[in-house]
PDB file of C-alpha atoms in Angstrom:
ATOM      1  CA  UNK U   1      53.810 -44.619  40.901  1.00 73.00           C
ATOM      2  CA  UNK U   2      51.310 -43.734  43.392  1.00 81.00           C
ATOM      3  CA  UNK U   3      48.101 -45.910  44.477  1.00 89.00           C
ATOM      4  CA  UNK U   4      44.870 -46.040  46.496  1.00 93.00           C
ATOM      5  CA  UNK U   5      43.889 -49.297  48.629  1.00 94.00           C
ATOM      6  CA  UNK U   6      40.462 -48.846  50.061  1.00 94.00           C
ATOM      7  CA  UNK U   7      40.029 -52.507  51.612  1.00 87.00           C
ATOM      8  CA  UNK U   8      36.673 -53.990  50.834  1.00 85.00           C
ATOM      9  CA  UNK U   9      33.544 -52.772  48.751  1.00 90.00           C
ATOM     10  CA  UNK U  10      30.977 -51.780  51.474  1.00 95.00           C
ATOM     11  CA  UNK U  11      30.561 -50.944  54.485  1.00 96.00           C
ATOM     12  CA  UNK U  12      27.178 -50.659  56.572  1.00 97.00           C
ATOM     13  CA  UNK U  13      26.375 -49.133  59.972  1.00 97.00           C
ATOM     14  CA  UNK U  14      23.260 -48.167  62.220  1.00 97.00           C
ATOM     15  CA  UNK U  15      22.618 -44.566  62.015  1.00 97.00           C
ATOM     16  CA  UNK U  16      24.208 -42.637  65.388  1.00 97.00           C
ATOM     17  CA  UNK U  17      27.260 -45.433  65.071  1.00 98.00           C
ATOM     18  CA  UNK U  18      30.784 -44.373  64.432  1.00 97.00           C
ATOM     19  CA  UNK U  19      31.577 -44.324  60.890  1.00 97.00           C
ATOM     20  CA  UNK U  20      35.488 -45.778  59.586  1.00 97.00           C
ATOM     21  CA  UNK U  21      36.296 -46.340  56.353  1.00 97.00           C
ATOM     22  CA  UNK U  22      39.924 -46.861  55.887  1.00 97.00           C
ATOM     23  CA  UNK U  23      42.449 -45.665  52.770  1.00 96.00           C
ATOM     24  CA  UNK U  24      45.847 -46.640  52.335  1.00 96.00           C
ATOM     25  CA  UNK U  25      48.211 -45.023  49.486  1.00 94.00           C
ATOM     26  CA  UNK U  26      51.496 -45.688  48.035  1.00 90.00           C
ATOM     27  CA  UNK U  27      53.763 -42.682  47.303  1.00 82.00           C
ATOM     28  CA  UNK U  28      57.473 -41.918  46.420  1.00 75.00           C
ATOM     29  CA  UNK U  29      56.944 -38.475  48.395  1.00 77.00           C
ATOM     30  CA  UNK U  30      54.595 -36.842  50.755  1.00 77.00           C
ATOM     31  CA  UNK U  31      51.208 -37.144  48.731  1.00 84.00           C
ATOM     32  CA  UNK U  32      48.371 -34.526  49.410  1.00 89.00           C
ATOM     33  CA  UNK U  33      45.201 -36.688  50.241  1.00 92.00           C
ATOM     34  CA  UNK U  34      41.547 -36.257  49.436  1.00 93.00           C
ATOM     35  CA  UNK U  35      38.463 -37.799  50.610  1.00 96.00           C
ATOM     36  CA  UNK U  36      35.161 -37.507  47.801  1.00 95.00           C
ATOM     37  CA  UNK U  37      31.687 -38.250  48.143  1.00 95.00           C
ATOM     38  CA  UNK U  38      29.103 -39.857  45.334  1.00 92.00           C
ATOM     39  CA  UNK U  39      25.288 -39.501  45.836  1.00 91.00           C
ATOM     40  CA  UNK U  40      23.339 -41.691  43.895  1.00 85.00           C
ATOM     41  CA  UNK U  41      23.150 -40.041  40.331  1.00 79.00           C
ATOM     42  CA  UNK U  42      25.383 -37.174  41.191  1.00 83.00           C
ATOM     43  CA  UNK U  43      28.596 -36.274  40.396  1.00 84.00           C
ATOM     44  CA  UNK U  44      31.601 -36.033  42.902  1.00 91.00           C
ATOM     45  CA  UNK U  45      31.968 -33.999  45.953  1.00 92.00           C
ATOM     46  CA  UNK U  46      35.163 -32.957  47.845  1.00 92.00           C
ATOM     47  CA  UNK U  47      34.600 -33.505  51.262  1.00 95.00           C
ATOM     48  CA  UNK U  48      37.721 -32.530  52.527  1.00 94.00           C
ATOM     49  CA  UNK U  49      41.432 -32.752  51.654  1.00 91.00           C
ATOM     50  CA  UNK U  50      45.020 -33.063  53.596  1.00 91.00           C
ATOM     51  CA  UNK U  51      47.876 -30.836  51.468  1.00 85.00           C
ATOM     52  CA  UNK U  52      50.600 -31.258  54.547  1.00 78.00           C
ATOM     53  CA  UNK U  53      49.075 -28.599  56.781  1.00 77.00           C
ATOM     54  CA  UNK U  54      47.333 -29.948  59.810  1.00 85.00           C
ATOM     55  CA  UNK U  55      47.318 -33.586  60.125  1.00 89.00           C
ATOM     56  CA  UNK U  56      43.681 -34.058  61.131  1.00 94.00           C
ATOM     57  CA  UNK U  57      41.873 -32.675  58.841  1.00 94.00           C
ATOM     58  CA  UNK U  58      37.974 -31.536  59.324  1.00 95.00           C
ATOM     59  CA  UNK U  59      35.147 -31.412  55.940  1.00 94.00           C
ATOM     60  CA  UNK U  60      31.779 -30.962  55.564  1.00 93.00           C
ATOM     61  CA  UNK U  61      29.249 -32.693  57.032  1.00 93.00           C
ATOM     62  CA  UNK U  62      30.418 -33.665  60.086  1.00 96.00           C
ATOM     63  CA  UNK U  63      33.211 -35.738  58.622  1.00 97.00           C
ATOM     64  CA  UNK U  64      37.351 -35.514  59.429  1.00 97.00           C
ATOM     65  CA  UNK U  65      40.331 -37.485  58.897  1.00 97.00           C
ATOM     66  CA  UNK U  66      43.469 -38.031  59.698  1.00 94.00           C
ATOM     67  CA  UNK U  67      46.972 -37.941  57.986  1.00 93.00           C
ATOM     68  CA  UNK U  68      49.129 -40.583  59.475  1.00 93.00           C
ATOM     69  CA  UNK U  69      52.987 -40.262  57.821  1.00 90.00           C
ATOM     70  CA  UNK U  70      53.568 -43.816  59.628  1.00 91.00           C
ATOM     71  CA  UNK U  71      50.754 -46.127  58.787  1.00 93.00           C
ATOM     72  CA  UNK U  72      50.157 -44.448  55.415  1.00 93.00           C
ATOM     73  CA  UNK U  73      46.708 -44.272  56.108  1.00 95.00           C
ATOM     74  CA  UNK U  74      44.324 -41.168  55.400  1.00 96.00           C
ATOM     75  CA  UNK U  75      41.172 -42.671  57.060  1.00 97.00           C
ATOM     76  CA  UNK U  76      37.686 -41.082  57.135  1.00 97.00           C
ATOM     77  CA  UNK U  77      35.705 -40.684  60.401  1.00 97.00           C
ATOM     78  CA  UNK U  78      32.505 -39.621  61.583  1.00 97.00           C
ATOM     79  CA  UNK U  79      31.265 -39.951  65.141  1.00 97.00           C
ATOM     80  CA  UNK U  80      27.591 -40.140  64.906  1.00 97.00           C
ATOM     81  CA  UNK U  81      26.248 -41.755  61.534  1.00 97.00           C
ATOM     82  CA  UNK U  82      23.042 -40.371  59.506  1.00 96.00           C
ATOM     83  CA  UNK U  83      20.956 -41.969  57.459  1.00 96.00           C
ATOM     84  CA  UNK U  84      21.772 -38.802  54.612  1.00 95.00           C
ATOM     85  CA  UNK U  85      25.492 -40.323  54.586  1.00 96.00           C
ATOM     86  CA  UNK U  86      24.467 -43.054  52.715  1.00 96.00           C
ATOM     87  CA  UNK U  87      26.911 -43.050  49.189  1.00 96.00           C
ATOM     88  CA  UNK U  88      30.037 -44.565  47.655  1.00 95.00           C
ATOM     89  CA  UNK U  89      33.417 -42.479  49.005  1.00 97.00           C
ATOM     90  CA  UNK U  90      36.231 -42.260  47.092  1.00 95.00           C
ATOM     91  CA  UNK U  91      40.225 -42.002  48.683  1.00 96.00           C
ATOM     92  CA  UNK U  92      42.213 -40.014  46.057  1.00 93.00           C
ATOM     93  CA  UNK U  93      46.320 -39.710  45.842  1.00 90.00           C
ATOM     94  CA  UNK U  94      48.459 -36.778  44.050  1.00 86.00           C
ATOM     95  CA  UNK U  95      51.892 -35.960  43.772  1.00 75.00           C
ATOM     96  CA  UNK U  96      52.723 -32.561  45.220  1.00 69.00           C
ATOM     97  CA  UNK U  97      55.891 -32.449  42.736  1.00 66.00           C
ATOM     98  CA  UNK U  98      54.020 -33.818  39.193  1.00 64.00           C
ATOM     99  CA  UNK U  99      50.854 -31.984  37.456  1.00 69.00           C
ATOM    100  CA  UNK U 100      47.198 -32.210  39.885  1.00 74.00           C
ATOM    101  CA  UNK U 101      46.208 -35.483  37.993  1.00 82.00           C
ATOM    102  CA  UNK U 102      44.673 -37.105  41.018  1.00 88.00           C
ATOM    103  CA  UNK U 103      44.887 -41.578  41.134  1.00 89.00           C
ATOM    104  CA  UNK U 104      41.814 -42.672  42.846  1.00 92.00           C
ATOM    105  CA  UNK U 105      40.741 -45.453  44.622  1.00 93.00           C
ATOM    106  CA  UNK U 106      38.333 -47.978  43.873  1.00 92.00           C
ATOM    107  CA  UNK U 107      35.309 -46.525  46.239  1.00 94.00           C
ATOM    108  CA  UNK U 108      33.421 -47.554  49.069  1.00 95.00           C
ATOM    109  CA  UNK U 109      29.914 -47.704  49.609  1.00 95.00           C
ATOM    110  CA  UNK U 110      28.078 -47.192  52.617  1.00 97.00           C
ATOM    111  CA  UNK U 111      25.082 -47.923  54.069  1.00 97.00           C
ATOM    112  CA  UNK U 112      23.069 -46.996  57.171  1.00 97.00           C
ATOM    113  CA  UNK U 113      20.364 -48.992  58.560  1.00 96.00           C
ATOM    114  CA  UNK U 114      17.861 -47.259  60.223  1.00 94.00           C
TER     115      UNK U 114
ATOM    116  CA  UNK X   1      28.440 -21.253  34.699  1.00 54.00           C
ATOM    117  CA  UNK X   2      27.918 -22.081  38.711  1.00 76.00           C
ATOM    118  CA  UNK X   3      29.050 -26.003  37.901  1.00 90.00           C
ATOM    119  CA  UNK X   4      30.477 -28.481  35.780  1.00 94.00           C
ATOM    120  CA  UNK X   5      27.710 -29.168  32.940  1.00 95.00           C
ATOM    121  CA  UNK X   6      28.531 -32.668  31.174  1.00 96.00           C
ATOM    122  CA  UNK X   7      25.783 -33.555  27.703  1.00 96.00           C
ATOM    123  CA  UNK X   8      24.682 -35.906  27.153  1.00 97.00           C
ATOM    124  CA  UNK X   9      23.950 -37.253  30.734  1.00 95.00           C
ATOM    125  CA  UNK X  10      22.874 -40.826  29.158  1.00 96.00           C
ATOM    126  CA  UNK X  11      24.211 -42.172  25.765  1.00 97.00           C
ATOM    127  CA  UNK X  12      23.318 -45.647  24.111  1.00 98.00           C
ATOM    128  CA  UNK X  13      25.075 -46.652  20.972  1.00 97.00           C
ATOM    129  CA  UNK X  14      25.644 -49.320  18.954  1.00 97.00           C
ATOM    130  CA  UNK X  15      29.075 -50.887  18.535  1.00 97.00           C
ATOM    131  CA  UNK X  16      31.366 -49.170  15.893  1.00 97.00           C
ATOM    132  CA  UNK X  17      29.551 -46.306  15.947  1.00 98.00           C
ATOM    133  CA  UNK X  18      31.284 -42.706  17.057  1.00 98.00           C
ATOM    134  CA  UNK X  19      29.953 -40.566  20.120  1.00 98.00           C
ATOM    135  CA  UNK X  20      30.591 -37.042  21.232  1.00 98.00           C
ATOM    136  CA  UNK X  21      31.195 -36.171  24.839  1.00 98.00           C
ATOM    137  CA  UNK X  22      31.112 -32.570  25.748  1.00 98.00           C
ATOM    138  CA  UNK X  23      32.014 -30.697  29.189  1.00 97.00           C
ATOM    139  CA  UNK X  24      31.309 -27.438  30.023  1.00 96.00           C
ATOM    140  CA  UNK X  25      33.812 -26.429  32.887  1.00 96.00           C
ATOM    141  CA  UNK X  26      33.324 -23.540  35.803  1.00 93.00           C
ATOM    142  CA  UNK X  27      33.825 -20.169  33.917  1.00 92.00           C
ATOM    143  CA  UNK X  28      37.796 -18.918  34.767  1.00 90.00           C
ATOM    144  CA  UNK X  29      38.637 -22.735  35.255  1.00 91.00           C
ATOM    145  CA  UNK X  30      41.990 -23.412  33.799  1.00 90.00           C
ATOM    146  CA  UNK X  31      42.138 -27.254  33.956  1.00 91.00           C
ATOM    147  CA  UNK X  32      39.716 -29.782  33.036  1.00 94.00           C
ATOM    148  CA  UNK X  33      40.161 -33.242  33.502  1.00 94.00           C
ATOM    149  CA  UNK X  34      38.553 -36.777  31.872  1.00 97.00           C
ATOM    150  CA  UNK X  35      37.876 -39.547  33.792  1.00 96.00           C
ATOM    151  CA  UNK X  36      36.080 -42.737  33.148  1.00 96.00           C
ATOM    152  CA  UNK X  37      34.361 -44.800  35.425  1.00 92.00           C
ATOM    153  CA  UNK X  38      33.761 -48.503  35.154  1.00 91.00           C
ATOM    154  CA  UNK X  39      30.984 -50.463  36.669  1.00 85.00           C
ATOM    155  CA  UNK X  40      32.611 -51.686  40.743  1.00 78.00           C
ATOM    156  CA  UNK X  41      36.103 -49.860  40.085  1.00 82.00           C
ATOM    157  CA  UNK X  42      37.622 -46.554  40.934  1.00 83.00           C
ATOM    158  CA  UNK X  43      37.883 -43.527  38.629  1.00 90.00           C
ATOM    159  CA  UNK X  44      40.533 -44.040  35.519  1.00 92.00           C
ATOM    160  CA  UNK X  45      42.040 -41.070  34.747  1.00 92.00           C
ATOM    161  CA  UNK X  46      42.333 -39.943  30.812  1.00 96.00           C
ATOM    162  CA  UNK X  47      43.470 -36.625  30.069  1.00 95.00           C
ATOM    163  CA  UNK X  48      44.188 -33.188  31.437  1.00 92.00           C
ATOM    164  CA  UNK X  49      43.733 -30.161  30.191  1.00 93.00           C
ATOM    165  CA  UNK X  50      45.605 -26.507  31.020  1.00 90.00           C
ATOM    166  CA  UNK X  51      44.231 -24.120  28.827  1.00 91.00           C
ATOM    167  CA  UNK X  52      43.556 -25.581  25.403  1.00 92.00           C
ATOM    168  CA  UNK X  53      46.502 -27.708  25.770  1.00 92.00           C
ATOM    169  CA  UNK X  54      46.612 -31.639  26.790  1.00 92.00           C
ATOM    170  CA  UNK X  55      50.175 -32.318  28.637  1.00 88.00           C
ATOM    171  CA  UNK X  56      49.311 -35.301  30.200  1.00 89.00           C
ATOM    172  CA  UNK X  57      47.200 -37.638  27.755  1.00 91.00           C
ATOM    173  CA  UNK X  58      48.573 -40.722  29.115  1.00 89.00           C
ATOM    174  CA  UNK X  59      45.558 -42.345  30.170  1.00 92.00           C
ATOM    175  CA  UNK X  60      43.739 -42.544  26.997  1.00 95.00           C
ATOM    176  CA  UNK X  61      42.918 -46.294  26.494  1.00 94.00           C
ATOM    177  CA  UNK X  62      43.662 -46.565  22.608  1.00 94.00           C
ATOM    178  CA  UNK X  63      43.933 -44.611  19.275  1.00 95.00           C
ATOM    179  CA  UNK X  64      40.027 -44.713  19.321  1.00 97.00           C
ATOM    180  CA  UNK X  65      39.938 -42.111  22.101  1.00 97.00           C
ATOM    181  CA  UNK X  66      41.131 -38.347  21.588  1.00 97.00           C
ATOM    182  CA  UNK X  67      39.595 -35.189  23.209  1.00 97.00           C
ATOM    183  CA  UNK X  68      39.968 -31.474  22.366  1.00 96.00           C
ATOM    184  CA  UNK X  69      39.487 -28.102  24.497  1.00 96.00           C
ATOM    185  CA  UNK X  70      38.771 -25.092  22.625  1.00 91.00           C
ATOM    186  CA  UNK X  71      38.677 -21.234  24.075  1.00 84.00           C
ATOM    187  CA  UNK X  72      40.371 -22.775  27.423  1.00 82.00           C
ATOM    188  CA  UNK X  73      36.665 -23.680  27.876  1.00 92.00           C
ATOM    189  CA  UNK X  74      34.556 -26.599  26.419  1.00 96.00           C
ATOM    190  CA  UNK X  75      35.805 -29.885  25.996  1.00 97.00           C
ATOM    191  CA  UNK X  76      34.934 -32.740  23.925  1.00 98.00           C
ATOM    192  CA  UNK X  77      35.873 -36.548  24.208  1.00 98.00           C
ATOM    193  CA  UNK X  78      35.113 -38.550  21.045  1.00 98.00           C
ATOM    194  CA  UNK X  79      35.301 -42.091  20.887  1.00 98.00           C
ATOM    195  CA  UNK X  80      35.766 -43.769  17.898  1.00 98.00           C
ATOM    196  CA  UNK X  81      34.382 -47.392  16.433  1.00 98.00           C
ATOM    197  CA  UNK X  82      33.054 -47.800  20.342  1.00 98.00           C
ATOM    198  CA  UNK X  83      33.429 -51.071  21.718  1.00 97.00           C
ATOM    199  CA  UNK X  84      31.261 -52.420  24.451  1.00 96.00           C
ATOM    200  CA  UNK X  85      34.204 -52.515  27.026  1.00 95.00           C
ATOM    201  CA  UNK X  86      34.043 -48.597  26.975  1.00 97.00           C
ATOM    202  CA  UNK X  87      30.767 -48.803  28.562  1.00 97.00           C
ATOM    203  CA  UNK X  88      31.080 -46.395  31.496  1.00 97.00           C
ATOM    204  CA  UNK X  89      30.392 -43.342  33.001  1.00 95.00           C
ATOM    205  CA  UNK X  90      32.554 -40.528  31.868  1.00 97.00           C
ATOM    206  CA  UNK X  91      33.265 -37.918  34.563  1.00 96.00           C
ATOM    207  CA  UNK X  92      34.801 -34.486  33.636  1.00 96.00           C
ATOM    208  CA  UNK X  93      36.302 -32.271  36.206  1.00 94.00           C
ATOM    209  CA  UNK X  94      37.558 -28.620  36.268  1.00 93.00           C
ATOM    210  CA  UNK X  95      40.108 -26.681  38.546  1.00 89.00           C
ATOM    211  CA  UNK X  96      40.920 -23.136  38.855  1.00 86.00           C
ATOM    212  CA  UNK X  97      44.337 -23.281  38.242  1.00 77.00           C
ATOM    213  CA  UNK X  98      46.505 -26.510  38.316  1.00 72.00           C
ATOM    214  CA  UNK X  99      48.126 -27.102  41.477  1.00 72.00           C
ATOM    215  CA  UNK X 100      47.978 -30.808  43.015  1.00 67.00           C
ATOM    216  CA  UNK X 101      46.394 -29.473  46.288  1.00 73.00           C
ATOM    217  CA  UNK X 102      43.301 -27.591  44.947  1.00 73.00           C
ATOM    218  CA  UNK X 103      41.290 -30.776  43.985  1.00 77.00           C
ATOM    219  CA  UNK X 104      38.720 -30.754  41.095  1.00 86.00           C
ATOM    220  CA  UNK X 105      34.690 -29.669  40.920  1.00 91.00           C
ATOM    221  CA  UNK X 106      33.317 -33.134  39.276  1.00 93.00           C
ATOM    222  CA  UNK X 107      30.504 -32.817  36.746  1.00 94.00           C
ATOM    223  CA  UNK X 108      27.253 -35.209  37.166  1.00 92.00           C
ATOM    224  CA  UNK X 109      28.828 -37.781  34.235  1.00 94.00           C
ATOM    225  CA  UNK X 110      27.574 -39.225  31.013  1.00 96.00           C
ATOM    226  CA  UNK X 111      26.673 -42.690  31.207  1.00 96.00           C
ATOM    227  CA  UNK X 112      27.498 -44.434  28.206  1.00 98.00           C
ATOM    228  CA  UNK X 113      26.180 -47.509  27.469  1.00 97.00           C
ATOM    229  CA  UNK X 114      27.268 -49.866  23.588  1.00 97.00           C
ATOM    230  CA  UNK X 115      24.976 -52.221  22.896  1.00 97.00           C
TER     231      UNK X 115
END
């Protein structure tokens, strides 16, 4: 069975600092990754996605992450925080081999102080 | 239609009482999925739709829970004799074709609150 960790709740940074939030998954075979975004009162937004092409992978808004087979780890970066960035992020898991159903993680919020 | 359209986007019922849940996927959009969404945890997944058939219903909590797709486009999730531990928001999600690298267009929710 596949799984998510997404280590702590929330996250909060100045605006221009670097922005990590970390993901972790569990998987019998190589998993294709996704990161999603949640505004306030909005629904989810794919802001990028790994499916075992390049291992650093670039989205929108200025974000990117980075595949790493070793570590297991799928974190999400972004070099310069603004204060527009401010939402919960999801870390999603699916099995290349089984249907698209995708197993999420339990979120992270983030903040960014002015 | 240009997104995911989910009605009602707020929903307060009492307890035992059934409600309706209805998704409107992206035009062409073979698979739709249900999620559900609990207050400070991650996105449950339900059920999955390809075409107007369900092969993967394994996430549906209970008996009380079933959801139908008709003319590979609208969906509806019913829940029956609702319990207040199925307060939540319920997120529907639809996909082109269904293929575990495509990743889904989300719809805004419906919140569902039983009081």
């Amino acid at each position: 069975a596949q799984s998510v960790t997404q280590l702590g709740s929330h996250v909060s940074v100045s605006e221009g600092a670097l922005v990590l939030l970390r993901c972790n998954y569990s998987s019998s075979v190589p998993p294709y990754l996704f990161w999603y975004v949640q505004y306030p009162n909005q629904g989810l937004q794919l802001l990028l996605k790994y499916t075992s092409a390049a291992t650093l992978v670039k989205g929108i808004n200025g974000f990117e992450a980075e595949f790493k087979k070793s570590e297991t780890s799928f974190h999400l970066t972004k070099p310069s925080a603004h204060m527009s960035d401010a939402a919960e992020y999801f870390c999603a898991v699916s099995d290349p081999g089984a249907n698209s159903k995708l197993t999420f993680g339990k979120g992270i919020t983030l903040s960014v102080r002015p | 239609g240009a997104g995911v359209s989910q009605s009602p986007s707020n929903k307060v019922t009492e307890k035992g009482k059934d409600v309706e849940l209805r998704c409107d996927p992206i035009s062409g959009h073979t698979a739709l999925y249900w999620y559900r969404q609990r207050l400070g945890q991650g996105l449950e997944f339900l059920i999955y739709f390809q075409g107007n058939s369900a092969p993967d219903k394994s996430g549906l909590p209970s008996d009380r829970f079933s959801a139908e797709r008709t003319g590979e486009s609208v969906s509806t999730l019913t829940i029956q004799r609702t319990q207040q531990e199925d307060s939540a928001v319920y997120l529907c999600a639809s996909s082109l074709i269904v293929r575990a690298n495509y990743g889904y267009t989300f719809g805004s929710g419906t919140r569902l609150t039983v009081v």
